[in-house]
XYZ file of C-alpha atoms in Angstrom:
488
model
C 2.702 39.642 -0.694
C 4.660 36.603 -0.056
C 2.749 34.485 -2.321
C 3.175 37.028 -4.738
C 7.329 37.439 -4.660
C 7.157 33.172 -4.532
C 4.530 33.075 -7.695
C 6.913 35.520 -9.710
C 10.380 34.052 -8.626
C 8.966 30.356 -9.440
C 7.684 32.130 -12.955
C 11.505 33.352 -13.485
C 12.914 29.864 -13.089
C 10.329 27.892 -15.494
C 11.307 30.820 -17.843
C 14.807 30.506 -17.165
C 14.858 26.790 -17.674
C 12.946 27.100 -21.226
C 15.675 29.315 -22.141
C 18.298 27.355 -21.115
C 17.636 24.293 -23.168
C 16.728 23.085 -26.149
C 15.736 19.146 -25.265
C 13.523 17.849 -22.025
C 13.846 14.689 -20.518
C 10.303 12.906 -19.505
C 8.763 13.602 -16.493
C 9.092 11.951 -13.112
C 7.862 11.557 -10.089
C 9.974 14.059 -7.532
C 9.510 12.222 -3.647
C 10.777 14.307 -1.212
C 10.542 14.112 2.627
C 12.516 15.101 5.086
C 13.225 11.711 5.880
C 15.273 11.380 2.040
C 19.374 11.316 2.172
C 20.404 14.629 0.569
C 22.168 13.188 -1.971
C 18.542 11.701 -3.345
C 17.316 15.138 -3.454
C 20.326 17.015 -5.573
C 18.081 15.038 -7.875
C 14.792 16.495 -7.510
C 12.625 18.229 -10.621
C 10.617 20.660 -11.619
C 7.599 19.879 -13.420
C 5.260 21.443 -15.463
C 1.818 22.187 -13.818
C 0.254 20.738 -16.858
C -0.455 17.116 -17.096
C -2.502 14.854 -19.631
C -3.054 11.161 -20.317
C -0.616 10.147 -23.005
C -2.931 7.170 -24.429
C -1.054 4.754 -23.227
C -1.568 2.088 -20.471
C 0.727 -0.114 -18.521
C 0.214 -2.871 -16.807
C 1.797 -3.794 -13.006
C 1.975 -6.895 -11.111
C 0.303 -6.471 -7.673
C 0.465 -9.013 -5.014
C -2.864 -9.062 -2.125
C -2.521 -10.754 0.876
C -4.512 -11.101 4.162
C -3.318 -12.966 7.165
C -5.053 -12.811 10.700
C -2.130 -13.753 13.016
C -3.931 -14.236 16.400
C -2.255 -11.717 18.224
C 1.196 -13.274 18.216
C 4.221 -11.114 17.567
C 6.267 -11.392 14.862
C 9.572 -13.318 15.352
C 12.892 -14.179 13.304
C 11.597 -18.012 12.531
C 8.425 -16.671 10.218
C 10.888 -15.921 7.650
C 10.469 -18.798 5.554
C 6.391 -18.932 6.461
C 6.846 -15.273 4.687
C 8.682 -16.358 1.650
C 5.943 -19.282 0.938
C 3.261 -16.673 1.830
C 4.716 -13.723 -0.854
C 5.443 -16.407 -3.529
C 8.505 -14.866 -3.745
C 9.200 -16.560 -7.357
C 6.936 -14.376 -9.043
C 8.261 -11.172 -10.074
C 5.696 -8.524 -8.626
C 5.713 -4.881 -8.631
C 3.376 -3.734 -5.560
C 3.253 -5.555 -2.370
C -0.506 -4.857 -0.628
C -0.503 -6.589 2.625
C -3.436 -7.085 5.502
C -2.806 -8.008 8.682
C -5.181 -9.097 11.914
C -4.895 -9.462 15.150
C -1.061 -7.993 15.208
C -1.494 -7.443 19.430
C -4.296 -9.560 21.646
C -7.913 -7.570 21.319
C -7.852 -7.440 25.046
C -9.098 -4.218 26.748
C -5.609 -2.674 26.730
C -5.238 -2.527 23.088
C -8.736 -1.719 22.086
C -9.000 0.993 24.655
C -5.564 2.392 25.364
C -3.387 3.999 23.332
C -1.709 2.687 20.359
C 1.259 0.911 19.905
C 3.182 0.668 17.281
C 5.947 -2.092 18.208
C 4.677 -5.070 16.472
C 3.861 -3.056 13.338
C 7.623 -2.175 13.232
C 8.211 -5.390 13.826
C 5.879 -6.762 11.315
C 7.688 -4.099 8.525
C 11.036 -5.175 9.490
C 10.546 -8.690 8.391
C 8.671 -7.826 5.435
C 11.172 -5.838 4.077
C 13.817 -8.003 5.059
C 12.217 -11.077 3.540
C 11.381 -8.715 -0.048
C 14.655 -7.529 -0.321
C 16.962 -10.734 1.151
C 14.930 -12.133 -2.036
C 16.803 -9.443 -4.491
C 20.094 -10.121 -2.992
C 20.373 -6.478 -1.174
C 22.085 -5.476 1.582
C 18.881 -3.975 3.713
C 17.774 -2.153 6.299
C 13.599 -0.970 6.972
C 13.143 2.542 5.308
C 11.433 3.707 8.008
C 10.895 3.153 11.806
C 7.860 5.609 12.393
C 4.387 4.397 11.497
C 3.511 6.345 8.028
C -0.153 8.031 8.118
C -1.782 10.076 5.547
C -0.499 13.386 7.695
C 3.403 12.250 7.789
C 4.221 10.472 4.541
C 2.956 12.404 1.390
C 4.517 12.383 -2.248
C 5.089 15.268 -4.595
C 1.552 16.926 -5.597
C 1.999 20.105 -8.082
C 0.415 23.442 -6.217
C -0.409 26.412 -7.650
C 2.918 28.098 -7.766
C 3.596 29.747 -10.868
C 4.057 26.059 -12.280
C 6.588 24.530 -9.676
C 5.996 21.788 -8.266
C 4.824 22.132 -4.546
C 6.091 19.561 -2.306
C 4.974 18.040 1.066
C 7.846 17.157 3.552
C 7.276 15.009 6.468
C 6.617 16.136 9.643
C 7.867 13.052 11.611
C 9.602 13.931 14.630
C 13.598 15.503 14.302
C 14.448 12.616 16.192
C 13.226 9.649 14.269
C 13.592 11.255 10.940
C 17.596 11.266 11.884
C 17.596 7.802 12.752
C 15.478 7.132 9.662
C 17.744 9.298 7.431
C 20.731 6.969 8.607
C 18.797 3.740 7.849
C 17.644 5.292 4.471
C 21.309 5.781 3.279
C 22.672 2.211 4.591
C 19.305 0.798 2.814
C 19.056 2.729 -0.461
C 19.832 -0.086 -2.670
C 17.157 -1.999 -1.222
C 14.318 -3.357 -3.682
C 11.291 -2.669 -2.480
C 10.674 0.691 -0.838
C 7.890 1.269 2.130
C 5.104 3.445 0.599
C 2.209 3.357 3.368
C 2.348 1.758 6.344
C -1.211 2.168 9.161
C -2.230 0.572 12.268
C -5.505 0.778 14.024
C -5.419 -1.873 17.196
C -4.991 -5.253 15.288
C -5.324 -4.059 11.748
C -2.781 -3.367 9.808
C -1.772 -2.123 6.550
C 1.606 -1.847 4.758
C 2.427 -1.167 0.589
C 5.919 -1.911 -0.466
C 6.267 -0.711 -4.175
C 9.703 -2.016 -6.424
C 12.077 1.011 -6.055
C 12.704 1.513 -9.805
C 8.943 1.956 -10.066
C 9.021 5.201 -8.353
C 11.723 6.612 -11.085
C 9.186 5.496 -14.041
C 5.965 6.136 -13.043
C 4.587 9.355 -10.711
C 3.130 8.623 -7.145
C 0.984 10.783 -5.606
C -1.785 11.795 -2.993
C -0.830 8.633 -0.890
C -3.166 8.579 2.132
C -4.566 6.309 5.224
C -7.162 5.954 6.944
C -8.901 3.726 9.375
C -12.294 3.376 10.488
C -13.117 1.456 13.604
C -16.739 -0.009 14.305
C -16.069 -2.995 16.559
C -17.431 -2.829 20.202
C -20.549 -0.185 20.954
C -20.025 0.687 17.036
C -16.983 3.004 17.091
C -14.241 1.066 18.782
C -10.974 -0.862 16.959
C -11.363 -4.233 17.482
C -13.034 -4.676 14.535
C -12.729 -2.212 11.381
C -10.559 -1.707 8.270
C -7.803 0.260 7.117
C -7.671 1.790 3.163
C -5.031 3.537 1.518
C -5.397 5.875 -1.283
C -3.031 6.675 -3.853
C -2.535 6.812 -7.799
C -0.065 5.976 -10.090
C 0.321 8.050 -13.455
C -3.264 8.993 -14.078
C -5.263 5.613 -12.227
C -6.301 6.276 -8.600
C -6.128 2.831 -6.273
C -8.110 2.003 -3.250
C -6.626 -0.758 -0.614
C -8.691 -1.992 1.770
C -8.046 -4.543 4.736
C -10.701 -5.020 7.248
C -11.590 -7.385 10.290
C -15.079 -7.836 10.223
C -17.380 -9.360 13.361
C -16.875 -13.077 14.340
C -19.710 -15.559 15.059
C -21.283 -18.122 13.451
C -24.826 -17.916 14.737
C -27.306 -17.229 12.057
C -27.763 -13.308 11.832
C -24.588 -12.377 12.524
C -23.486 -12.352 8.541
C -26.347 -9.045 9.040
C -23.995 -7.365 11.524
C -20.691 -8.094 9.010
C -22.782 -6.499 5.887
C -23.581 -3.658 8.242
C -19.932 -3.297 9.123
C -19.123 -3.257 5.122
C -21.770 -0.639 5.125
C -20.366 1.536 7.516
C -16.763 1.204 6.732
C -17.688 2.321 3.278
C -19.776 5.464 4.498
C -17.119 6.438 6.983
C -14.075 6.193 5.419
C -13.100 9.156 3.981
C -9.665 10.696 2.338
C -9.736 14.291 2.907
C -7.947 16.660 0.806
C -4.814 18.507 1.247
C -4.540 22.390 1.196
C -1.802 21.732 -1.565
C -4.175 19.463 -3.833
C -6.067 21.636 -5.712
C -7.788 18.712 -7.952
C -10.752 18.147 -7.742
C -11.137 15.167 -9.390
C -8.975 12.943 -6.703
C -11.541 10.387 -4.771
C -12.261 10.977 -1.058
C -14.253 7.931 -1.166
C -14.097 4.090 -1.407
C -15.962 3.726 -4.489
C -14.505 7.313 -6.422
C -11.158 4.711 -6.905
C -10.642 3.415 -10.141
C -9.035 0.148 -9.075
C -10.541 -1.002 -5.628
C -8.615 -4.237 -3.828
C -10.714 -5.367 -0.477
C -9.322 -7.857 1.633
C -9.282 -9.691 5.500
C -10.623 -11.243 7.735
C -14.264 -10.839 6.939
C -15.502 -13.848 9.026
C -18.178 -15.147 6.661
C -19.120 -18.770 7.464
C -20.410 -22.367 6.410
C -23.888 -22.280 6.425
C -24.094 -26.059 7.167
C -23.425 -28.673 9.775
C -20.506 -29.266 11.141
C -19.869 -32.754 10.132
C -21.377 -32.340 6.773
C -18.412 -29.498 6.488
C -16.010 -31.325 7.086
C -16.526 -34.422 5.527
C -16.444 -32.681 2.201
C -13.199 -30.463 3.051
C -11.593 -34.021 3.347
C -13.059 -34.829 0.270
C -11.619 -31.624 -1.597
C -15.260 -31.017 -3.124
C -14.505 -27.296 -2.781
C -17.803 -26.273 -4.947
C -20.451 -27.543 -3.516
C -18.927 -26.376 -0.268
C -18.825 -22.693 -1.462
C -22.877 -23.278 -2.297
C -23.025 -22.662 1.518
C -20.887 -19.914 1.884
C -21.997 -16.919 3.379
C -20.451 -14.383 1.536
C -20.914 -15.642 -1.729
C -24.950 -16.380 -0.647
C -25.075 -12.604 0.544
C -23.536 -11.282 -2.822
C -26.295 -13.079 -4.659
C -29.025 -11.960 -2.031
C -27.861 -8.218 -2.868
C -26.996 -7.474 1.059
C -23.165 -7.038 0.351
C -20.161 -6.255 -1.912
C -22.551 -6.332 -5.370
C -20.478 -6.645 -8.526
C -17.459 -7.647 -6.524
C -15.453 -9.835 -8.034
C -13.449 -12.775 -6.129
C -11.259 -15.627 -7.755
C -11.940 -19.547 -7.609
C -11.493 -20.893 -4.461
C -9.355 -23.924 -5.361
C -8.479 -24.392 -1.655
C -9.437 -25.633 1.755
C -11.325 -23.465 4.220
C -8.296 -21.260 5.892
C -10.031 -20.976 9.890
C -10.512 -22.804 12.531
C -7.078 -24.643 12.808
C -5.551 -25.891 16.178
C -2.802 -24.105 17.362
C -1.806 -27.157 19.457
C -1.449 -29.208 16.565
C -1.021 -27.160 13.616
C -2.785 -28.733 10.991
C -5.980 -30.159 11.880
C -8.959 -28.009 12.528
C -10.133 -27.335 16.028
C -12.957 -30.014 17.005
C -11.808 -32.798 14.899
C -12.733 -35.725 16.515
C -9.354 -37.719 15.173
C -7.391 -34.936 17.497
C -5.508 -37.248 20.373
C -6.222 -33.692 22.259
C -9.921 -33.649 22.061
C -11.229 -34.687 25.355
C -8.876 -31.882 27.296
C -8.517 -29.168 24.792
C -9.111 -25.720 24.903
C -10.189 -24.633 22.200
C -13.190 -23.979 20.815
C -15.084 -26.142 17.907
C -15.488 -23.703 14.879
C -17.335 -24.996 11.994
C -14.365 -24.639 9.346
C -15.016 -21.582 6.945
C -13.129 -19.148 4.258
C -12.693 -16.503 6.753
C -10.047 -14.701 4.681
C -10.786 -13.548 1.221
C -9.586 -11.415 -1.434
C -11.779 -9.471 -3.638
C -11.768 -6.459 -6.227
C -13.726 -3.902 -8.268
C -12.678 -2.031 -11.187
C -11.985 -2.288 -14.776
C -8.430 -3.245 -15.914
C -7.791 -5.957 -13.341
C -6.912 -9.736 -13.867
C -6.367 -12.049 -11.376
C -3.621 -14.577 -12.023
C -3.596 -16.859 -9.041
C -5.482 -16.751 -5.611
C -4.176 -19.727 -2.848
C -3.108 -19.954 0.465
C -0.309 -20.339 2.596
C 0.508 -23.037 4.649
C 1.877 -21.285 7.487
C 1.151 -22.350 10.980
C 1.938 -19.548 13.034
C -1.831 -18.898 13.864
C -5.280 -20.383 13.871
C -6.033 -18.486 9.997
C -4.031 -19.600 7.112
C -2.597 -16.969 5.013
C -4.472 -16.402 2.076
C -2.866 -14.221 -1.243
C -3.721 -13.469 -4.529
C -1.433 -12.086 -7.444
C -3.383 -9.316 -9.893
C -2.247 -7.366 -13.222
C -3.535 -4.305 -13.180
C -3.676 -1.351 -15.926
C -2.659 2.344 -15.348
C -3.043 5.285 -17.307
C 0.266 6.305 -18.275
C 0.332 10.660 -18.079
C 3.154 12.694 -19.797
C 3.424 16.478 -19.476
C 0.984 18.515 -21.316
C 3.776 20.437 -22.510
C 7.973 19.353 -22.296
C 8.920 21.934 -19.628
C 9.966 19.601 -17.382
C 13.900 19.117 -16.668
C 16.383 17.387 -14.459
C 18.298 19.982 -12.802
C 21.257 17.703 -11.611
C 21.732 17.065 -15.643
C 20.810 19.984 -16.615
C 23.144 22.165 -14.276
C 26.451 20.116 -14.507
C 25.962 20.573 -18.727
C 26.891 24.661 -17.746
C 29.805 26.481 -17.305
C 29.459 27.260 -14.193
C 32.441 29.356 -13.941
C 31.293 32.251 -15.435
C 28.993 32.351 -12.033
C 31.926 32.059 -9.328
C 30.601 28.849 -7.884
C 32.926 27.247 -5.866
C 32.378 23.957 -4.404
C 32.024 24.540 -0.756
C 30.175 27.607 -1.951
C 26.500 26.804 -3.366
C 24.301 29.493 -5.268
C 21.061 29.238 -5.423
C 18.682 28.659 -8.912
C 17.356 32.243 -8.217
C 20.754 33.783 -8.039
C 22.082 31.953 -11.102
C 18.926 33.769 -12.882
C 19.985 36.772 -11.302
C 24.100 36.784 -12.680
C 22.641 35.502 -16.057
C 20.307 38.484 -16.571
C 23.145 41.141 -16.222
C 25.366 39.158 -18.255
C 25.473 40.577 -22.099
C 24.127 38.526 -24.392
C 26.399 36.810 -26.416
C 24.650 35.427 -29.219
C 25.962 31.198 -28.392
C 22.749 29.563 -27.522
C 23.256 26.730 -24.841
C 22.145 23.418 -24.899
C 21.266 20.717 -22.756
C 23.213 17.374 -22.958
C 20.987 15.038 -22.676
C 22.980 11.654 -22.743
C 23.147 9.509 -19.436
């Protein structure tokens, strides 16, 4: 019965609204949560159920990175490491980056339960460092991890044609401290789309705030699949997030694949690849009645994987490096692992990855920055610590899809940890939707283009939509047809 009275009254508004106006303004995406100031949702929509490709495609600039960080904590002095790292020259729309080893894999982390301090952390310099770049005054729009069960964007339901909308369920308390942040922040940049942690990997999507005004988010979702240790545990694994934008569904995936450079043990990485393709899985919401949104890896249109997958040098050690000081960077890769395994069939076939125009990114010293561990010119040879790794392109960036071009693909220079950054900037097409029919309308616009005094709304006094319908209906009709002003 309730369904019922909330199918009809949603029926009366859309009809209301057609009546109301002559002109419709395009559609946009509505984002509410419960974390949003109130005065960003006096500006909320109501859209049209139907929805259609227009024809038309856009393109977006997406920026990829990976960076394994050894287990080290973020701290103020990476800023500038963070600006070389996001090539912060570039203009980019979509931020996608991968992080590994964000707390020690000792049996604490991988066992116990999660914490989420260094991926605040980790999100707090981020965001500073994006939006310090545009000049704004900023604060991080949220300080609760986002998972695909607390941070969802606008999906129509089956109401009657309104728009049903998914609110956060984050706890009272940190949604008030969030709300304050939100409102000091709002003229930030970049805005915090998906954030997930599972032990040391981690995930986080910033996306360029005007962005979500012009194009429509939805069905943003995480998950993480863990099969490290005994085949289920989170030392090793990968995070994905799922989302689309207009009508294109994206898939990003970081992972931390198993170490070793012993031959076989590329076999137990492809199995991991394996696995964390099987397993990971986006389930659908009671609200998202279509069918055609991918639960899988591969159902994405546009598919970015990234990490530390830990493929090696097949090749002696001195042999390796001999030609890394040399720069001869292709006949190097005729030994890679990964690229050997793509042509073998075991892994990641029809894949695409960039040139590698750059030296291998692991085994450096931490003692001494930049020279790899077991070079025999290290003054610290004969008492170090560290172990001798074979130098290798641990951390790679790859992609599948149509509609993707990759404009650049280097590496930092950071030397925070024993990996080197590694990033890669992509354009990217989307299918640009508009409304199968023009009954969508902004109800901040469209309400203050009434007179409203005809209702007896006072300002300390709100009225609902539904009683505005109401007082309309038992008003005589007069004949004056009212239109929508449409001008900003």
């Amino acid at each position: 019965m309730a369904s019922e009275l909330l199918r009809s009254a949603s029926g009366r508004s859309q009809g209301w609204l057609r009546k109301k106006s002559k002109k419709t303004e395009p559609s946009n995406s509505a984002e509410v949560s419960d974390s949003e100031p109130e005065e960003y949702l006096s500006n909320s929509f109501i859209s049209s159920r139907g929805i259609q490709p227009s024809g038309l495609t856009h393109e977006l600039r997406v920026f990829v990175g990976t960076w394994n960080v050894g287990g080290k904590s973020p701290v103020g002095s990476l800023a500038a490491d963070l600006e070389e790292w996001l090539n912060l020259k570039s203009s980019v729309d979509i931020y996608v980056l991968g992080f590994q080893e964000i707390v020690p894999l000792n049996t604490k982390s991988v066992i116990g339960m999660e914490d989420y301090t260094d991926a605040r952390k980790w999100n707090l310099l981020v965001g500073k460092t994006l939006n310090n770049k545009e000049g704004c005054v900023w604060l991080t729009p949220t300080l609760t991890p986002l998972t695909n069960d607390e941070y969802q964007y606008a999906k129509p339901e089956k109401r009657g044609g309104q728009a049903g909308l998914r609110r956060s369920i984050t706890p009272l308390r940190e949604r008030s401290k969030t709300q304050h942040v939100e409102q000091e922040g709002s003229a930030s940049a970049y805005k915090l789309m998906a954030s997930k942690k599972m032990v040391g990997v981690f995930l986080t999507v910033w996306i360029k705030r005007d962005l979500l005004k012009k194009y429509r988010f939805s069905n943003v979702k995480a998950t993480p699949v863990a099969c490290g240790l005994m085949g289920y545990l989170g030392n090793k694994g990968a995070v994905s997030v799922s989302m689309s934008i207009d009508g294109t569904s994206f898939c990003f995936v970081t992972a931390h694949l198993a170490s070793g450079e012993k031959k076989g043990d590329e076999l137990r990485r492809n199995q991991q690849v394996g696995e964390i393709f099987k397993r990971t899985v986006f389930p659908r919401l009671p609200q998202e009645f279509d069918d055609t949104l991918p639960n899988t890896i591969l159902g994405h249109e546009r598919i970015f994987w990234f990490g530390d997958l830990n493929y090696r040098l097949c090749m002696e050690d001195n042999r390796a490096r001999e030609l890394i000081r040399k720069k001869r960077w292709k006949e190097l890769q005729k030994f890679d692992q990964l690229k050997k395994e793509q042509q073998y069939g075991g892994v990641f076939q029809g894949w695409r990855e960039g040139d590698i125009e750059f030296a291998p990114t692991y085994k450096y010293s931490v003692e001494l920055g930049n020279r790899y561990t077991g070079d025999k010119h290290s003054p610290l040879l004969s008492h170090s610590a560290e172990k001798r790794r074979t130098p290798a392109w641990c951390d790679r960036i790859m992609w599948f899809g149509k509609g993707i071009e990759q404009l650049s693909y280097f590496r930092g220079e950071s030397k925070f940890s024993d990996h080197r950054p590694v990033s890669a900037l992509f354009t990217t097409e989307i299918d640009v939707l508009k409304p199968e029919n023009t009954k969508t309308v902004a109800l901040s616009k469209f309400l203050s283009s009434m007179n409203l005094s005809k209702y007896n709304v006072q300002s300390n006094n709100r009225r609902t939509l539904l009683s505005l319908i109401k007082a309309d209906a038992e008003e005589p009709v007069s004949g004056k047809a009212l239109t929508v002003d449409n001008r900003q």
